[in-house]
mmCIF file of C-alpha atoms in Angstrom:
data_model
loop_
_atom_site.group_PDB
_atom_site.id
_atom_site.type_symbol
_atom_site.label_atom_id
_atom_site.label_comp_id
_atom_site.label_asym_id
_atom_site.label_seq_id
_atom_site.Cartn_x
_atom_site.Cartn_y
_atom_site.Cartn_z
ATOM 1 C CA MET A 769 0.000 0.000 0.000
ATOM 2 C CA THR A 770 1.174 3.543 -0.625
ATOM 3 C CA ALA A 771 0.875 6.605 1.526
ATOM 4 C CA ASP A 772 2.060 10.195 1.042
ATOM 5 C CA SER A 773 2.027 12.576 3.969
ATOM 6 C CA THR A 774 2.467 15.734 1.902
ATOM 7 C CA VAL A 775 0.357 15.604 -1.253
ATOM 8 C CA THR A 776 -3.368 15.230 -1.738
ATOM 9 C CA GLU A 777 -3.316 13.911 -5.298
ATOM 10 C CA PRO A 778 -3.987 10.201 -6.069
ATOM 11 C CA ASN A 779 -0.862 8.055 -5.878
ATOM 12 C CA ALA A 780 0.241 6.507 -9.146
ATOM 13 C CA ALA A 781 0.370 2.719 -9.083
ATOM 14 C CA LYS A 782 3.966 1.574 -9.335
ATOM 15 C CA ASP A 783 5.073 -1.927 -8.500
ATOM 16 C CA ILE A 784 1.678 -3.050 -7.213
ATOM 17 C CA SER A 785 -1.434 -3.078 -9.361
ATOM 18 C CA THR A 786 -3.691 -4.938 -6.914
ATOM 19 C CA ILE A 787 -3.701 -4.826 -3.116
ATOM 20 C CA ALA A 788 -5.157 -7.701 -1.116
ATOM 21 C CA ALA A 789 -6.817 -6.750 2.163
ATOM 22 C CA ASP A 790 -9.201 -8.194 4.676
ATOM 23 C CA ILE A 791 -11.108 -4.912 4.927
ATOM 24 C CA ALA A 792 -11.140 -1.858 2.684
ATOM 25 C CA ILE A 793 -12.430 1.323 4.297
ATOM 26 C CA VAL A 794 -13.570 4.074 1.948
ATOM 27 C CA GLY A 795 -13.436 7.499 3.577
ATOM 28 C CA GLY A 796 -10.761 8.683 5.992
ATOM 29 C CA GLY A 797 -12.791 11.041 8.154
ATOM 30 C CA LEU A 798 -13.385 10.353 11.831
ATOM 31 C CA ALA A 799 -15.489 7.203 11.369
ATOM 32 C CA GLY A 800 -13.216 5.634 8.764
ATOM 33 C CA SER A 801 -9.970 6.529 10.535
ATOM 34 C CA LEU A 802 -11.166 5.207 13.894
ATOM 35 C CA ALA A 803 -12.404 1.983 12.294
ATOM 36 C CA ALA A 804 -9.144 1.502 10.410
ATOM 37 C CA SER A 805 -7.049 1.952 13.551
ATOM 38 C CA VAL A 806 -9.182 -0.423 15.656
ATOM 39 C CA LEU A 807 -9.119 -3.140 12.993
ATOM 40 C CA ALA A 808 -5.446 -2.735 12.093
ATOM 41 C CA ARG A 809 -4.381 -2.873 15.742
ATOM 42 C CA ALA A 810 -6.341 -6.120 16.042
ATOM 43 C CA GLY A 811 -4.131 -7.609 13.318
ATOM 44 C CA HIS A 812 -6.428 -7.370 10.300
ATOM 45 C CA ARG A 813 -5.112 -6.304 6.896
ATOM 46 C CA VAL A 814 -6.716 -2.918 6.347
ATOM 47 C CA ALA A 815 -6.692 -0.526 3.394
ATOM 48 C CA LEU A 816 -7.970 2.963 4.280
ATOM 49 C CA VAL A 817 -8.650 5.020 1.162
ATOM 50 C CA ASP A 818 -9.110 8.787 1.251
ATOM 51 C CA LYS A 819 -8.519 11.570 -1.235
ATOM 52 C CA ARG A 820 -6.513 13.621 1.261
ATOM 53 C CA ALA A 821 -3.292 12.713 3.015
ATOM 54 C CA VAL A 822 -3.809 15.501 5.549
ATOM 55 C CA PRO A 823 -7.248 15.887 7.170
ATOM 56 C CA VAL A 824 -9.007 18.993 5.909
ATOM 57 C CA ASP A 825 -9.949 21.754 8.346
ATOM 58 C CA GLU A 826 -13.721 21.296 8.224
ATOM 59 C CA PHE A 827 -16.450 22.455 10.607
ATOM 60 C CA ARG A 828 -17.563 19.099 11.969
ATOM 61 C CA VAL A 829 -17.124 17.459 15.369
ATOM 62 C CA GLU A 830 -15.202 19.802 17.674
ATOM 63 C CA LYS A 831 -15.818 18.568 21.207
ATOM 64 C CA ILE A 832 -15.853 15.186 22.919
ATOM 65 C CA GLY A 833 -17.306 14.479 26.344
ATOM 66 C CA GLY A 834 -19.710 12.473 28.463
ATOM 67 C CA HIS A 835 -20.371 8.853 27.484
ATOM 68 C CA GLN A 836 -18.326 9.382 24.314
ATOM 69 C CA LEU A 837 -15.164 9.371 26.416
ATOM 70 C CA GLU A 838 -15.953 5.920 27.774
ATOM 71 C CA ILE A 839 -16.189 4.493 24.256
ATOM 72 C CA PHE A 840 -12.943 6.216 23.266
ATOM 73 C CA ARG A 841 -11.413 4.599 26.350
ATOM 74 C CA ARG A 842 -12.713 1.134 25.465
ATOM 75 C CA LEU A 843 -11.416 1.500 21.916
ATOM 76 C CA GLY A 844 -7.972 2.537 23.183
ATOM 77 C CA PHE A 845 -7.919 6.177 22.049
ATOM 78 C CA ILE A 846 -8.369 8.069 25.323
ATOM 79 C CA ASP A 847 -4.693 8.904 25.906
ATOM 80 C CA ALA A 848 -4.225 10.166 22.348
ATOM 81 C CA LEU A 849 -7.438 12.182 22.602
ATOM 82 C CA ALA A 850 -6.363 13.777 25.870
ATOM 83 C CA LYS A 851 -3.019 14.717 24.312
ATOM 84 C CA ALA A 852 -4.609 16.251 21.201
ATOM 85 C CA GLY A 853 -7.507 18.065 22.856
ATOM 86 C CA SER A 854 -7.934 21.068 25.137
ATOM 87 C CA PRO A 855 -9.449 19.813 28.409
ATOM 88 C CA TYR A 856 -12.241 21.409 30.414
ATOM 89 C CA ASP A 857 -14.551 20.037 33.086
ATOM 90 C CA ARG A 858 -17.039 22.815 33.896
ATOM 91 C CA VAL A 859 -19.622 24.394 31.604
ATOM 92 C CA LEU A 860 -21.532 27.478 32.704
ATOM 93 C CA ASN A 861 -25.084 27.213 31.312
ATOM 94 C CA VAL A 862 -26.929 30.518 30.925
ATOM 95 C CA ARG A 863 -30.198 31.876 29.570
ATOM 96 C CA GLU A 864 -31.610 35.412 29.509
ATOM 97 C CA GLY A 865 -28.442 36.712 31.115
ATOM 98 C CA LYS A 866 -28.737 34.418 34.160
ATOM 99 C CA VAL A 867 -27.009 31.199 35.210
ATOM 100 C CA VAL A 868 -29.241 28.146 34.767
ATOM 101 C CA ASP A 869 -26.790 25.604 36.151
ATOM 102 C CA VAL A 870 -23.242 24.316 35.829
ATOM 103 C CA SER A 871 -22.383 21.077 34.039
ATOM 104 C CA VAL A 872 -19.470 19.153 35.546
ATOM 105 C CA GLY A 873 -17.619 16.431 33.651
ATOM 106 C CA GLN A 874 -14.456 15.894 31.643
ATOM 107 C CA ALA A 875 -14.533 17.058 28.022
ATOM 108 C CA TYR A 876 -12.080 18.009 25.279
ATOM 109 C CA GLY A 877 -12.273 20.618 22.551
ATOM 110 C CA LEU A 878 -10.271 20.220 19.351
ATOM 111 C CA PRO A 879 -10.577 21.037 15.637
ATOM 112 C CA TYR A 880 -12.031 18.253 13.507
ATOM 113 C CA ALA A 881 -8.795 17.954 11.543
ATOM 114 C CA ASP A 882 -6.889 17.323 14.793
ATOM 115 C CA LEU A 883 -9.444 14.699 15.821
ATOM 116 C CA VAL A 884 -9.046 12.820 12.537
ATOM 117 C CA ALA A 885 -5.264 13.140 12.691
ATOM 118 C CA MET A 886 -5.369 11.677 16.201
ATOM 119 C CA ALA A 887 -7.341 8.663 14.935
ATOM 120 C CA ARG A 888 -5.016 8.145 11.969
ATOM 121 C CA GLY A 889 -2.026 8.489 14.256
ATOM 122 C CA GLN A 890 -3.066 5.258 15.974
ATOM 123 C CA LEU A 891 -2.584 3.205 12.803
ATOM 124 C CA PRO A 892 0.228 0.689 13.429
ATOM 125 C CA ASP A 893 1.450 1.116 9.847
ATOM 126 C CA PRO A 894 1.085 4.540 8.143
ATOM 127 C CA SER A 895 1.034 2.825 4.750
ATOM 128 C CA THR A 896 -2.448 1.571 5.652
ATOM 129 C CA LEU A 897 -3.636 4.945 4.320
ATOM 130 C CA ILE A 898 -3.885 5.061 0.545
ATOM 131 C CA VAL A 899 -4.234 8.587 -0.832
ATOM 132 C CA ASP A 900 -6.515 7.968 -3.782
ATOM 133 C CA ASP A 901 -10.137 8.057 -4.905
ATOM 134 C CA VAL A 902 -12.375 5.000 -5.187
ATOM 135 C CA THR A 903 -14.277 5.225 -8.464
ATOM 136 C CA ALA A 904 -16.150 1.904 -8.472
ATOM 137 C CA ILE A 905 -16.957 -1.079 -6.261
ATOM 138 C CA THR A 906 -18.008 -4.527 -7.445
ATOM 139 C CA ALA A 907 -19.588 -6.465 -4.590
ATOM 140 C CA SER A 908 -20.198 -10.200 -4.171
ATOM 141 C CA ASP A 909 -20.720 -12.867 -1.516
ATOM 142 C CA ASP A 910 -16.986 -13.522 -1.498
ATOM 143 C CA ILE A 911 -14.462 -10.874 -2.596
ATOM 144 C CA GLN A 912 -15.140 -7.168 -3.203
ATOM 145 C CA HIS A 913 -13.242 -5.356 -5.962
ATOM 146 C CA LEU A 914 -12.443 -1.646 -5.709
ATOM 147 C CA GLU A 915 -11.148 0.456 -8.598
ATOM 148 C CA LEU A 916 -9.164 3.574 -7.793
ATOM 149 C CA ALA A 917 -8.602 6.721 -9.841
ATOM 150 C CA SER A 918 -4.857 6.006 -10.064
ATOM 151 C CA GLY A 919 -5.460 2.626 -11.732
ATOM 152 C CA LEU A 920 -4.759 0.733 -8.529
ATOM 153 C CA ARG A 921 -7.164 -2.039 -7.499
ATOM 154 C CA ILE A 922 -8.039 -3.390 -4.067
ATOM 155 C CA ASP A 923 -9.466 -6.847 -3.414
ATOM 156 C CA ALA A 924 -11.018 -7.137 0.041
ATOM 157 C CA ARG A 925 -13.403 -9.453 1.799
ATOM 158 C CA LEU A 926 -15.328 -6.557 3.365
ATOM 159 C CA VAL A 927 -15.842 -2.935 2.304
ATOM 160 C CA VAL A 928 -16.754 -0.317 4.907
ATOM 161 C CA LEU A 929 -18.297 2.840 3.469
ATOM 162 C CA ALA A 930 -17.451 5.736 5.800
ATOM 163 C CA THR A 931 -18.005 8.411 3.184
ATOM 164 C CA GLY A 932 -20.201 10.697 5.255
ATOM 165 C CA MET A 933 -22.903 12.439 3.286
ATOM 166 C CA ALA A 934 -21.093 11.979 -0.030
ATOM 167 C CA GLY A 935 -23.297 9.545 -1.890
ATOM 168 C CA ALA A 936 -21.732 9.026 -5.310
ATOM 169 C CA LEU A 937 -20.338 5.553 -4.614
ATOM 170 C CA GLY A 938 -23.469 4.465 -2.811
ATOM 171 C CA TYR A 939 -25.623 5.705 -5.675
ATOM 172 C CA LYS A 940 -23.660 3.543 -8.115
ATOM 173 C CA LEU A 941 -24.392 0.567 -5.853
ATOM 174 C CA GLY A 942 -28.114 1.304 -5.827
ATOM 175 C CA ILE A 943 -28.088 2.822 -2.335
ATOM 176 C CA ARG A 944 -30.428 5.789 -2.005
ATOM 177 C CA ARG A 945 -30.762 8.429 0.695
ATOM 178 C CA ARG A 946 -34.256 9.144 2.048
ATOM 179 C CA VAL A 947 -34.677 12.612 3.519
ATOM 180 C CA LEU A 948 -36.621 12.593 6.780
ATOM 181 C CA ALA A 949 -36.425 16.332 7.419
ATOM 182 C CA GLU A 950 -35.060 18.693 4.778
ATOM 183 C CA ARG A 951 -32.942 21.608 6.029
ATOM 184 C CA HIS A 952 -33.582 20.482 9.571
ATOM 185 C CA SER A 953 -30.967 22.654 11.253
ATOM 186 C CA VAL A 954 -28.251 25.222 10.615
ATOM 187 C CA SER A 955 -24.916 25.307 12.459
ATOM 188 C CA PHE A 956 -22.203 27.965 12.601
ATOM 189 C CA GLY A 957 -18.631 27.586 13.791
ATOM 190 C CA PHE A 958 -16.083 30.326 14.556
ATOM 191 C CA THR A 959 -13.433 31.298 17.101
ATOM 192 C CA ILE A 960 -13.616 34.317 19.411
ATOM 193 C CA ALA A 961 -11.319 36.276 21.716
ATOM 194 C CA ARG A 962 -11.626 39.311 23.971
ATOM 195 C CA ARG A 963 -10.394 42.497 22.336
ATOM 196 C CA ASP A 964 -8.209 43.315 25.345
ATOM 197 C CA GLY A 965 -6.478 39.930 25.061
ATOM 198 C CA ALA A 966 -7.597 38.823 28.527
ATOM 199 C CA PRO A 967 -9.012 35.325 29.053
ATOM 200 C CA PHE A 968 -12.745 34.808 29.427
ATOM 201 C CA ASP A 969 -14.127 34.368 32.943
ATOM 202 C CA PHE A 970 -15.241 30.793 32.269
ATOM 203 C CA ASP A 971 -13.725 27.540 31.059
ATOM 204 C CA ALA A 972 -16.698 26.800 28.797
ATOM 205 C CA LEU A 973 -20.187 28.253 28.428
ATOM 206 C CA THR A 974 -23.515 27.335 26.836
ATOM 207 C CA CYS A 975 -26.047 30.100 26.164
ATOM 208 C CA TYR A 976 -29.597 29.014 25.275
ATOM 209 C CA GLY A 977 -31.922 30.882 22.964
ATOM 210 C CA GLU A 978 -34.444 33.264 24.516
ATOM 211 C CA ARG A 979 -37.212 33.641 21.898
ATOM 212 C CA THR A 980 -38.797 30.953 19.739
ATOM 213 C CA ALA A 981 -39.018 33.386 16.815
ATOM 214 C CA ASP A 982 -35.212 33.544 16.649
ATOM 215 C CA GLY A 983 -34.882 29.782 16.213
ATOM 216 C CA VAL A 984 -31.714 29.676 18.330
ATOM 217 C CA ASP A 985 -31.191 26.459 20.256
ATOM 218 C CA TYR A 986 -27.881 27.336 21.910
ATOM 219 C CA LEU A 987 -24.392 28.742 21.505
ATOM 220 C CA SER A 988 -21.632 26.520 22.881
ATOM 221 C CA LEU A 989 -18.273 28.061 23.799
ATOM 222 C CA PHE A 990 -15.328 25.809 24.671
ATOM 223 C CA PRO A 991 -11.520 25.876 24.431
ATOM 224 C CA VAL A 992 -9.487 24.567 21.497
ATOM 225 C CA ARG A 993 -5.800 25.064 20.789
ATOM 226 C CA THR A 994 -6.544 28.176 18.676
ATOM 227 C CA GLY A 995 -8.710 29.936 21.275
ATOM 228 C CA MET A 996 -12.335 29.919 22.410
ATOM 229 C CA ARG A 997 -14.436 28.038 19.870
ATOM 230 C CA ALA A 998 -18.083 28.927 19.266
ATOM 231 C CA ASN A 999 -20.700 26.518 17.881
ATOM 232 C CA LEU A 1000 -24.100 28.097 17.217
ATOM 233 C CA PHE A 1001 -27.056 25.786 16.525
ATOM 234 C CA MET A 1002 -30.297 27.053 14.996
ATOM 235 C CA PHE A 1003 -33.606 25.793 13.663
ATOM 236 C CA ARG A 1004 -34.400 28.417 11.068
ATOM 237 C CA ASP A 1005 -34.830 28.750 7.324
ATOM 238 C CA PRO A 1006 -31.274 28.784 5.899
ATOM 239 C CA THR A 1007 -32.371 31.376 3.312
ATOM 240 C CA ASP A 1008 -33.367 33.845 6.048
ATOM 241 C CA PRO A 1009 -31.346 37.102 5.868
ATOM 242 C CA VAL A 1010 -30.072 36.497 9.411
ATOM 243 C CA MET A 1011 -27.840 33.744 8.032
ATOM 244 C CA ARG A 1012 -25.994 36.259 5.876
ATOM 245 C CA GLU A 1013 -25.800 38.652 8.825
ATOM 246 C CA LEU A 1014 -24.201 35.937 10.969
ATOM 247 C CA ARG A 1015 -21.476 35.511 8.373
ATOM 248 C CA ARG A 1016 -20.871 39.231 7.707
ATOM 249 C CA ASP A 1017 -21.396 40.831 11.139
ATOM 250 C CA THR A 1018 -21.099 37.913 13.495
ATOM 251 C CA GLU A 1019 -20.484 39.712 16.789
ATOM 252 C CA ALA A 1020 -23.452 42.104 16.553
ATOM 253 C CA THR A 1021 -25.821 39.450 15.197
ATOM 254 C CA VAL A 1022 -24.967 36.934 17.929
ATOM 255 C CA LEU A 1023 -25.610 39.547 20.618
ATOM 256 C CA ARG A 1024 -28.878 40.550 18.966
ATOM 257 C CA LEU A 1025 -30.050 36.923 18.984
ATOM 258 C CA LEU A 1026 -28.669 36.265 22.486
ATOM 259 C CA PRO A 1027 -28.706 39.635 24.271
ATOM 260 C CA GLY A 1028 -28.009 38.107 27.693
ATOM 261 C CA LEU A 1029 -24.647 36.845 26.428
ATOM 262 C CA GLN A 1030 -23.041 40.295 26.606
ATOM 263 C CA ASN A 1031 -22.753 40.037 30.418
ATOM 264 C CA PHE A 1032 -20.465 37.026 30.087
ATOM 265 C CA LEU A 1033 -18.388 37.849 26.987
ATOM 266 C CA GLY A 1034 -17.560 41.507 27.346
ATOM 267 C CA ASP A 1035 -16.015 43.142 24.271
ATOM 268 C CA PHE A 1036 -15.123 40.257 21.942
ATOM 269 C CA HIS A 1037 -14.393 39.680 18.271
ATOM 270 C CA VAL A 1038 -14.283 36.787 15.808
ATOM 271 C CA THR A 1039 -10.727 35.738 14.987
ATOM 272 C CA ASP A 1040 -11.223 33.413 12.025
ATOM 273 C CA ARG A 1041 -13.518 32.482 9.156
ATOM 274 C CA VAL A 1042 -17.149 31.799 9.991
ATOM 275 C CA GLN A 1043 -18.198 28.377 8.699
ATOM 276 C CA ASN A 1044 -21.685 26.942 8.547
ATOM 277 C CA TRP A 1045 -23.611 23.758 7.727
ATOM 278 C CA VAL A 1046 -27.193 23.164 6.654
ATOM 279 C CA MET A 1047 -28.163 19.672 7.745
ATOM 280 C CA ASP A 1048 -30.844 17.360 6.382
ATOM 281 C CA LEU A 1049 -31.941 14.430 8.515
ATOM 282 C CA SER A 1050 -31.690 11.389 6.271
ATOM 283 C CA VAL A 1051 -31.233 7.634 6.252
ATOM 284 C CA VAL A 1052 -30.171 5.280 3.459
ATOM 285 C CA GLU A 1053 -32.231 2.583 1.753
ATOM 286 C CA GLY A 1054 -31.076 -0.353 -0.338
ATOM 287 C CA HIS A 1055 -27.963 -0.642 1.830
ATOM 288 C CA LEU A 1056 -28.213 -4.364 2.659
ATOM 289 C CA GLN A 1057 -25.776 -5.764 0.119
ATOM 290 C CA PRO A 1058 -23.142 -8.520 0.234
ATOM 291 C CA GLY A 1059 -19.678 -7.477 1.312
ATOM 292 C CA ILE A 1060 -20.540 -3.832 2.068
ATOM 293 C CA VAL A 1061 -21.452 -2.086 5.326
ATOM 294 C CA LEU A 1062 -22.156 1.608 5.987
ATOM 295 C CA ILE A 1063 -21.217 3.435 9.196
ATOM 296 C CA GLY A 1064 -21.651 6.920 10.633
ATOM 297 C CA ASP A 1065 -23.222 9.605 8.459
ATOM 298 C CA ALA A 1066 -22.967 7.311 5.453
ATOM 299 C CA PHE A 1067 -25.850 5.376 7.032
ATOM 300 C CA GLN A 1068 -27.812 8.095 8.861
ATOM 301 C CA THR A 1069 -27.250 11.795 9.422
ATOM 302 C CA ASN A 1070 -27.734 13.602 12.725
ATOM 303 C CA CYS A 1071 -28.822 16.952 14.087
ATOM 304 C CA PRO A 1072 -25.628 18.688 15.332
ATOM 305 C CA ALA A 1073 -27.596 20.470 18.077
ATOM 306 C CA ALA A 1074 -28.658 17.132 19.546
ATOM 307 C CA GLY A 1075 -25.031 16.172 20.151
ATOM 308 C CA THR A 1076 -25.661 12.536 19.218
ATOM 309 C CA GLY A 1077 -23.594 12.280 16.034
ATOM 310 C CA VAL A 1078 -20.307 11.231 17.622
ATOM 311 C CA ALA A 1079 -22.057 8.811 19.974
ATOM 312 C CA ARG A 1080 -23.775 7.116 17.005
ATOM 313 C CA LEU A 1081 -20.514 6.995 15.086
ATOM 314 C CA LEU A 1082 -18.664 5.477 18.022
ATOM 315 C CA VAL A 1083 -21.340 2.834 18.543
ATOM 316 C CA ASP A 1084 -21.068 1.909 14.857
ATOM 317 C CA VAL A 1085 -17.278 1.664 15.039
ATOM 318 C CA GLU A 1086 -17.225 -0.306 18.280
ATOM 319 C CA ARG A 1087 -19.907 -2.825 17.333
ATOM 320 C CA LEU A 1088 -18.626 -3.383 13.794
ATOM 321 C CA CYS A 1089 -14.914 -3.483 14.551
ATOM 322 C CA THR A 1090 -14.872 -5.384 17.844
ATOM 323 C CA GLU A 1091 -17.831 -7.709 17.375
ATOM 324 C CA TYR A 1092 -19.022 -8.323 13.822
ATOM 325 C CA ALA A 1093 -16.123 -7.816 11.402
ATOM 326 C CA PRO A 1094 -13.711 -10.124 13.315
ATOM 327 C CA ARG A 1095 -16.385 -12.829 13.506
ATOM 328 C CA TRP A 1096 -17.303 -12.475 9.814
ATOM 329 C CA LEU A 1097 -13.675 -12.760 8.754
ATOM 330 C CA ALA A 1098 -13.265 -15.985 10.744
ATOM 331 C CA THR A 1099 -15.524 -17.879 8.329
ATOM 332 C CA ALA A 1100 -15.889 -18.033 4.564
ATOM 333 C CA GLY A 1101 -18.192 -15.728 2.641
ATOM 334 C CA MET A 1102 -19.497 -12.212 3.167
ATOM 335 C CA GLY A 1103 -23.165 -12.481 2.191
ATOM 336 C CA THR A 1104 -26.084 -10.394 3.357
ATOM 337 C CA GLU A 1105 -26.855 -12.839 6.175
ATOM 338 C CA LYS A 1106 -23.656 -11.605 7.824
ATOM 339 C CA ILE A 1107 -24.028 -7.928 6.943
ATOM 340 C CA SER A 1108 -27.594 -7.826 8.281
ATOM 341 C CA GLN A 1109 -26.336 -8.758 11.758
ATOM 342 C CA PHE A 1110 -24.689 -5.352 12.119
ATOM 343 C CA TYR A 1111 -27.772 -3.400 11.051
ATOM 344 C CA ALA A 1112 -29.891 -5.458 13.471
ATOM 345 C CA ASP A 1113 -27.559 -4.878 16.416
ATOM 346 C CA PRO A 1114 -29.651 -3.616 19.381
ATOM 347 C CA ASP A 1115 -27.056 -1.044 20.462
ATOM 348 C CA LYS A 1116 -26.816 0.379 16.958
ATOM 349 C CA ILE A 1117 -30.602 0.533 16.525
ATOM 350 C CA ALA A 1118 -30.984 2.231 19.914
ATOM 351 C CA ALA A 1119 -28.313 4.825 19.073
ATOM 352 C CA ASP A 1120 -29.881 5.555 15.673
ATOM 353 C CA GLN A 1121 -33.359 5.925 17.139
ATOM 354 C CA GLN A 1122 -32.178 8.070 20.042
ATOM 355 C CA SER A 1123 -30.407 10.366 17.595
ATOM 356 C CA LEU A 1124 -33.589 10.996 15.598
ATOM 357 C CA LYS A 1125 -35.637 11.394 18.778
ATOM 358 C CA MET A 1126 -33.272 14.018 20.174
ATOM 359 C CA ALA A 1127 -33.157 15.859 16.842
ATOM 360 C CA ARG A 1128 -36.922 16.300 16.883
ATOM 361 C CA PHE A 1129 -36.954 17.173 20.591
ATOM 362 C CA ARG A 1130 -34.317 19.917 20.235
ATOM 363 C CA GLN A 1131 -36.207 21.442 17.316
ATOM 364 C CA ALA A 1132 -39.522 21.421 19.184
ATOM 365 C CA LEU A 1133 -38.007 22.750 22.417
ATOM 366 C CA THR A 1134 -36.404 25.593 20.472
ATOM 367 C CA SER A 1135 -39.071 26.554 17.958
ATOM 368 C CA ARG A 1136 -42.550 25.368 18.960
ATOM 369 C CA ASN A 1137 -44.619 28.260 20.329
ATOM 370 C CA ASP A 1138 -47.874 26.520 21.247
ATOM 371 C CA ILE A 1139 -48.934 26.531 24.899
ATOM 372 C CA SER A 1140 -47.900 22.953 25.674
ATOM 373 C CA TRP A 1141 -44.335 23.439 24.429
ATOM 374 C CA ASP A 1142 -44.072 26.865 26.028
ATOM 375 C CA VAL A 1143 -44.943 25.283 29.392
ATOM 376 C CA ARG A 1144 -42.566 22.387 28.747
ATOM 377 C CA ARG A 1145 -39.750 24.775 27.877
ATOM 378 C CA ARG A 1146 -40.269 26.844 31.028
ATOM 379 C CA LEU A 1147 -40.392 23.737 33.206
ATOM 380 C CA HIS A 1148 -37.262 22.347 31.539
ATOM 381 C CA PHE A 1149 -35.126 25.327 32.514
ATOM 382 C CA LEU A 1150 -36.875 25.857 35.875
ATOM 383 C CA ARG A 1151 -36.148 22.265 36.896
ATOM 384 C CA ARG A 1152 -32.483 22.658 35.984
ATOM 385 C CA SER A 1153 -32.216 25.953 37.862
ATOM 386 C CA ILE A 1154 -33.851 24.596 41.038
ATOM 387 C CA THR A 1155 -31.669 21.485 40.976
ATOM 388 C CA HIS A 1156 -28.568 23.654 40.617
ATOM 389 C CA ARG A 1157 -29.536 25.900 43.522
ATOM 390 C CA VAL A 1158 -30.262 22.958 45.804
ATOM 391 C CA ASP A 1159 -26.936 21.364 44.859
ATOM 392 C CA GLN A 1160 -25.176 24.620 45.772
ATOM 393 C CA MET A 1161 -26.786 24.557 49.207
ATOM 394 C CA ARG A 1162 -26.093 20.839 49.723
ATOM 395 C CA SER A 1163 -22.941 20.260 47.748
ATOM 396 C CA GLY A 1164 -22.655 16.833 46.177
ATOM 397 C CA TRP A 1165 -26.215 15.663 46.800
ATOM 398 C CA LEU A 1166 -27.018 15.459 43.106
ATOM 399 C CA ALA A 1167 -24.029 13.216 42.423
ATOM 400 C CA GLN A 1168 -25.085 11.013 45.340
ATOM 401 C CA VAL A 1169 -28.634 10.698 43.977
ATOM 402 C CA ARG A 1170 -27.382 9.817 40.505
ATOM 403 C CA SER A 1171 -24.991 7.261 41.974
ATOM 404 C CA ALA A 1172 -27.809 5.681 44.001
ATOM 405 C CA LEU A 1173 -30.028 5.492 40.912
ATOM 406 C CA ARG A 1174 -27.289 3.726 38.983
ATOM 407 C CA ALA A 1175 -26.691 1.186 41.770
#
């Protein structure tokens, strides 16, 4: 296999015209790179194919925390993640200029490119990465054949599609994407700093939207190596003029949408390019095919505001790479009876369903203005505020209650 750490053009085939592998992974983003590292470290012959040798600086996953850390730990990535990320363990949650509560728990902020580089850095052999473009896949119950733009070919028993929302290869295989909610949410990412150069008075902060008409779910602020990163999540028509205003006059527009934020930020400015995503909720159909399995966004997309995308991805990687793929490779054949086991996995199904449920809940909690949701929204934040105040008076009681409930 060939790898080039400096160029992003397809590698020309030289001495080898066909590579034999146990598993070929198409797509070297977070899902594909994690899967490749887990499988390669387990001793499987892996070919990871991506068009870029160096991960691109995209606005994707930028923070890891909560239950996600436990899966990273089980998969053997926690030390590398801690080294690559900027740690924080307290998040100040505010709304309408007032503190709602404080979230406590280890988390890490890091650019998506750093996260992918961390995953690729765990590959035992860097030549596992092939910088090329897969142009066609021929699937069967036995061996899968991949054709690459350079003329190289890969023969593998199993193909893992980790191509995200790019659907060209899947389309050629007869896999279609069904949209469940078009233009479901809009996300913005940018980095901020105080104009006087002083640090902010918080480690991390989440500011929730105040008015349903604004369609703002929340703004999340957390540290990365380049400064204080801001992720803004909205449920609003992406053609609305406010989207252009957020790109052109970010500081003023953010404060207009979240006026209570001024008390916590002071005089700040945006230090880099404002990036944004418009996300459709979608799931694939026609994906049950011999020798091919889809993971992450290639199978189902997520609402970024719900914060379930990485959890879903990690469940896919863990279940496929530690349970199903090793067992499939131990016996002959790679028919649909094997592939279907992964899609029927209870943990995967639960993660997929929870992701869609939370996507709809976040949208309703943010945007619905009927009486029932208005009451639910008020109770949601009131309950959090009361719990926080009681915990301040009786420090540690909440942790004790949660521990007792888990026992």
